[in-house]
Amino acid sequence: QVQLVESGGGLVQPGGSLRLSCAASGSIFSFNIMAWYRQAPGKQRELVARVTSGRITNYSDSVKGRFTISTDNAKNTASLQMNDLKPEDTADYFCAALWGLPPTWYWGQGTQVTVSS
C-alpha cells in the first residue's frame, strides 16, 4: 500500500512561484512513474507533469518552461516547482504514483493552488 500526502499549496499572485511537495510512504526509487495532475473547477483532471523511473520527464504544453518536476529518493518526496504562475493554473493539484505488480495508480488527497491578485 502506498500513501501520498501533498503540501505547499496556497494563494499566490500572478507571476509568483510555489513549490508543491508529495511525501510518499514507500520508496520513490521503486515507483514506475511519479506525476502531478490538476483539476480546475468544472474541468476534467489533467496531467501536469510526470517523471519515469528512467528519469524521463514530460510536461503539458500549458506549463512547459514554467514548471519542473523532481524527485528526492533519499527523502521519498516528489516536488513540483511552479514559476510564473497564471490565473489559469488555479486548481487542485494531486500527486500520483504508478507502483507495484500489476502496476496500480495511487493518489494523494490534493492541495489547492489559487493564483489571483
PDB file of C-alpha atoms in Angstrom:
ATOM      1  CA  GLN A   1       0.000   0.000   0.000  1.00  0.00           C
ATOM      2  CA  VAL A   2       1.258   3.449  -0.907  1.00  0.00           C
ATOM      3  CA  GLN A   3       0.214   6.698   0.745  1.00  0.00           C
ATOM      4  CA  LEU A   4       0.874  10.083  -0.805  1.00  0.00           C
ATOM      5  CA  VAL A   5       0.488  13.373   1.033  1.00  0.00           C
ATOM      6  CA  GLU A   6       0.736  16.701  -0.789  1.00  0.00           C
ATOM      7  CA  SER A   7       1.658  20.044   0.738  1.00  0.00           C
ATOM      8  CA  GLY A   8       2.680  23.505  -0.374  1.00  0.00           C
ATOM      9  CA  GLY A   9      -0.481  24.836  -1.962  1.00  0.00           C
ATOM     10  CA  GLY A  10      -1.875  28.266  -1.275  1.00  0.00           C
ATOM     11  CA  LEU A  11      -2.714  31.671  -2.658  1.00  0.00           C
ATOM     12  CA  VAL A  12      -0.177  33.410  -4.867  1.00  0.00           C
ATOM     13  CA  GLN A  13      -0.242  36.438  -7.138  1.00  0.00           C
ATOM     14  CA  PRO A  14       0.172  36.109 -10.910  1.00  0.00           C
ATOM     15  CA  GLY A  15       3.846  35.799 -11.754  1.00  0.00           C
ATOM     16  CA  GLY A  16       4.641  34.275  -8.401  1.00  0.00           C
ATOM     17  CA  SER A  17       6.015  30.859  -7.501  1.00  0.00           C
ATOM     18  CA  LEU A  18       5.015  27.895  -5.386  1.00  0.00           C
ATOM     19  CA  ARG A  19       6.647  24.574  -4.655  1.00  0.00           C
ATOM     20  CA  LEU A  20       4.417  21.568  -4.084  1.00  0.00           C
ATOM     21  CA  SER A  21       5.731  18.530  -2.265  1.00  0.00           C
ATOM     22  CA  CYS A  22       4.481  14.951  -2.186  1.00  0.00           C
ATOM     23  CA  ALA A  23       5.605  12.720   0.652  1.00  0.00           C
ATOM     24  CA  ALA A  24       5.390   9.019  -0.164  1.00  0.00           C
ATOM     25  CA  SER A  25       5.136   6.185   2.337  1.00  0.00           C
ATOM     26  CA  GLY A  26       7.133   3.872   0.097  1.00  0.00           C
ATOM     27  CA  SER A  27      10.441   4.220  -1.680  1.00  0.00           C
ATOM     28  CA  ILE A  28      10.238   6.739  -4.515  1.00  0.00           C
ATOM     29  CA  PHE A  29      13.007   4.807  -6.217  1.00  0.00           C
ATOM     30  CA  SER A  30      10.680   1.831  -6.739  1.00  0.00           C
ATOM     31  CA  PHE A  31       7.908   3.783  -8.439  1.00  0.00           C
ATOM     32  CA  ASN A  32       7.397   3.389 -12.178  1.00  0.00           C
ATOM     33  CA  ILE A  33       6.047   6.906 -12.592  1.00  0.00           C
ATOM     34  CA  MET A  34       5.571   9.892 -10.306  1.00  0.00           C
ATOM     35  CA  ALA A  35       3.192  12.517 -11.603  1.00  0.00           C
ATOM     36  CA  TRP A  36       1.306  15.678 -10.788  1.00  0.00           C
ATOM     37  CA  TYR A  37      -2.230  16.187 -12.047  1.00  0.00           C
ATOM     38  CA  ARG A  38      -4.579  19.095 -11.548  1.00  0.00           C
ATOM     39  CA  GLN A  39      -8.293  19.661 -11.677  1.00  0.00           C
ATOM     40  CA  ALA A  40      -9.849  23.090 -12.024  1.00  0.00           C
ATOM     41  CA  PRO A  41     -13.470  23.699 -11.028  1.00  0.00           C
ATOM     42  CA  GLY A  42     -15.799  22.297 -13.659  1.00  0.00           C
ATOM     43  CA  LYS A  43     -12.981  20.708 -15.641  1.00  0.00           C
ATOM     44  CA  GLN A  44     -11.522  17.253 -16.015  1.00  0.00           C
ATOM     45  CA  ARG A  45      -8.370  16.217 -14.227  1.00  0.00           C
ATOM     46  CA  GLU A  46      -5.348  16.738 -16.452  1.00  0.00           C
ATOM     47  CA  LEU A  47      -1.723  15.695 -16.388  1.00  0.00           C
ATOM     48  CA  VAL A  48       0.656  18.495 -15.468  1.00  0.00           C
ATOM     49  CA  ALA A  49       3.994  16.696 -15.317  1.00  0.00           C
ATOM     50  CA  ARG A  50       5.413  13.251 -14.801  1.00  0.00           C
ATOM     51  CA  VAL A  51       8.778  11.591 -14.328  1.00  0.00           C
ATOM     52  CA  THR A  52       9.548   7.956 -15.018  1.00  0.00           C
ATOM     53  CA  SER A  53      11.888   5.641 -13.138  1.00  0.00           C
ATOM     54  CA  GLY A  54      14.293   6.253 -16.019  1.00  0.00           C
ATOM     55  CA  ARG A  55      14.248   9.999 -15.190  1.00  0.00           C
ATOM     56  CA  ILE A  56      12.330  10.913 -18.326  1.00  0.00           C
ATOM     57  CA  THR A  57      10.093  13.918 -17.775  1.00  0.00           C
ATOM     58  CA  ASN A  58       7.003  15.059 -19.628  1.00  0.00           C
ATOM     59  CA  TYR A  59       5.048  18.270 -19.238  1.00  0.00           C
ATOM     60  CA  SER A  60       1.752  19.557 -20.528  1.00  0.00           C
ATOM     61  CA  ASP A  61       2.171  22.292 -23.105  1.00  0.00           C
ATOM     62  CA  SER A  62       0.477  24.778 -20.792  1.00  0.00           C
ATOM     63  CA  VAL A  63       3.196  24.506 -18.115  1.00  0.00           C
ATOM     64  CA  LYS A  64       6.279  23.674 -20.169  1.00  0.00           C
ATOM     65  CA  GLY A  65       9.107  26.023 -19.311  1.00  0.00           C
ATOM     66  CA  ARG A  66       7.422  27.199 -16.104  1.00  0.00           C
ATOM     67  CA  PHE A  67       7.027  24.035 -14.009  1.00  0.00           C
ATOM     68  CA  THR A  68       9.665  21.491 -13.029  1.00  0.00           C
ATOM     69  CA  ILE A  69       9.040  18.042 -11.563  1.00  0.00           C
ATOM     70  CA  SER A  70      11.705  16.388  -9.451  1.00  0.00           C
ATOM     71  CA  THR A  71      12.151  13.544  -7.009  1.00  0.00           C
ATOM     72  CA  ASP A  72      14.357  13.093  -3.971  1.00  0.00           C
ATOM     73  CA  ASN A  73      14.941   9.404  -3.399  1.00  0.00           C
ATOM     74  CA  ALA A  74      16.608   9.968  -0.045  1.00  0.00           C
ATOM     75  CA  LYS A  75      13.585  11.839   1.301  1.00  0.00           C
ATOM     76  CA  ASN A  76      10.944   9.831  -0.595  1.00  0.00           C
ATOM     77  CA  THR A  77       9.428  13.018  -1.944  1.00  0.00           C
ATOM     78  CA  ALA A  78       8.364  14.334  -5.298  1.00  0.00           C
ATOM     79  CA  SER A  79       8.136  18.055  -5.931  1.00  0.00           C
ATOM     80  CA  LEU A  80       6.630  20.410  -8.435  1.00  0.00           C
ATOM     81  CA  GLN A  81       8.301  23.786  -8.720  1.00  0.00           C
ATOM     82  CA  MET A  82       5.852  26.226 -10.280  1.00  0.00           C
ATOM     83  CA  ASN A  83       7.131  29.558 -11.564  1.00  0.00           C
ATOM     84  CA  ASP A  84       5.458  32.423 -13.387  1.00  0.00           C
ATOM     85  CA  LEU A  85       2.071  31.262 -12.192  1.00  0.00           C
ATOM     86  CA  LYS A  86      -1.011  32.361 -14.090  1.00  0.00           C
ATOM     87  CA  PRO A  87      -4.665  32.574 -13.029  1.00  0.00           C
ATOM     88  CA  GLU A  88      -5.394  29.595 -15.289  1.00  0.00           C
ATOM     89  CA  ASP A  89      -3.084  27.489 -13.110  1.00  0.00           C
ATOM     90  CA  THR A  90      -5.675  27.714 -10.334  1.00  0.00           C
ATOM     91  CA  ALA A  91      -6.738  24.162  -9.486  1.00  0.00           C
ATOM     92  CA  ASP A  92      -6.481  21.321  -7.015  1.00  0.00           C
ATOM     93  CA  TYR A  93      -3.152  19.602  -7.571  1.00  0.00           C
ATOM     94  CA  PHE A  94      -2.771  15.871  -7.000  1.00  0.00           C
ATOM     95  CA  CYS A  95       0.304  13.747  -6.634  1.00  0.00           C
ATOM     96  CA  ALA A  96       0.094  10.298  -8.224  1.00  0.00           C
ATOM     97  CA  ALA A  97       2.348   7.273  -8.346  1.00  0.00           C
ATOM     98  CA  LEU A  98       2.339   4.178 -10.525  1.00  0.00           C
ATOM     99  CA  TRP A  99       3.686   1.296  -8.480  1.00  0.00           C
ATOM    100  CA  GLY A 100       3.607  -2.404  -7.932  1.00  0.00           C
ATOM    101  CA  LEU A 101       2.603  -5.532  -9.826  1.00  0.00           C
ATOM    102  CA  PRO A 102       0.248  -5.225 -11.503  1.00  0.00           C
ATOM    103  CA  PRO A 103       1.074  -1.537 -11.848  1.00  0.00           C
ATOM    104  CA  THR A 104      -1.503   0.481  -9.914  1.00  0.00           C
ATOM    105  CA  TRP A 105      -2.067   4.212  -9.632  1.00  0.00           C
ATOM    106  CA  TYR A 106      -2.096   5.707  -6.152  1.00  0.00           C
ATOM    107  CA  TRP A 107      -3.329   9.230  -5.443  1.00  0.00           C
ATOM    108  CA  GLY A 108      -2.882  11.865  -2.794  1.00  0.00           C
ATOM    109  CA  GLN A 109      -5.743  13.896  -1.385  1.00  0.00           C
ATOM    110  CA  GLY A 110      -4.787  17.053  -3.277  1.00  0.00           C
ATOM    111  CA  THR A 111      -3.650  20.539  -2.408  1.00  0.00           C
ATOM    112  CA  GLN A 112      -5.287  23.727  -3.596  1.00  0.00           C
ATOM    113  CA  VAL A 113      -3.454  26.350  -5.622  1.00  0.00           C
ATOM    114  CA  THR A 114      -5.081  29.710  -6.249  1.00  0.00           C
ATOM    115  CA  VAL A 115      -3.451  32.301  -8.482  1.00  0.00           C
ATOM    116  CA  SER A 116      -5.120  35.653  -8.063  1.00  0.00           C
ATOM    117  CA  SER A 117      -4.324  39.297  -7.477  1.00  0.00           C
TER     118      SER A 117
END
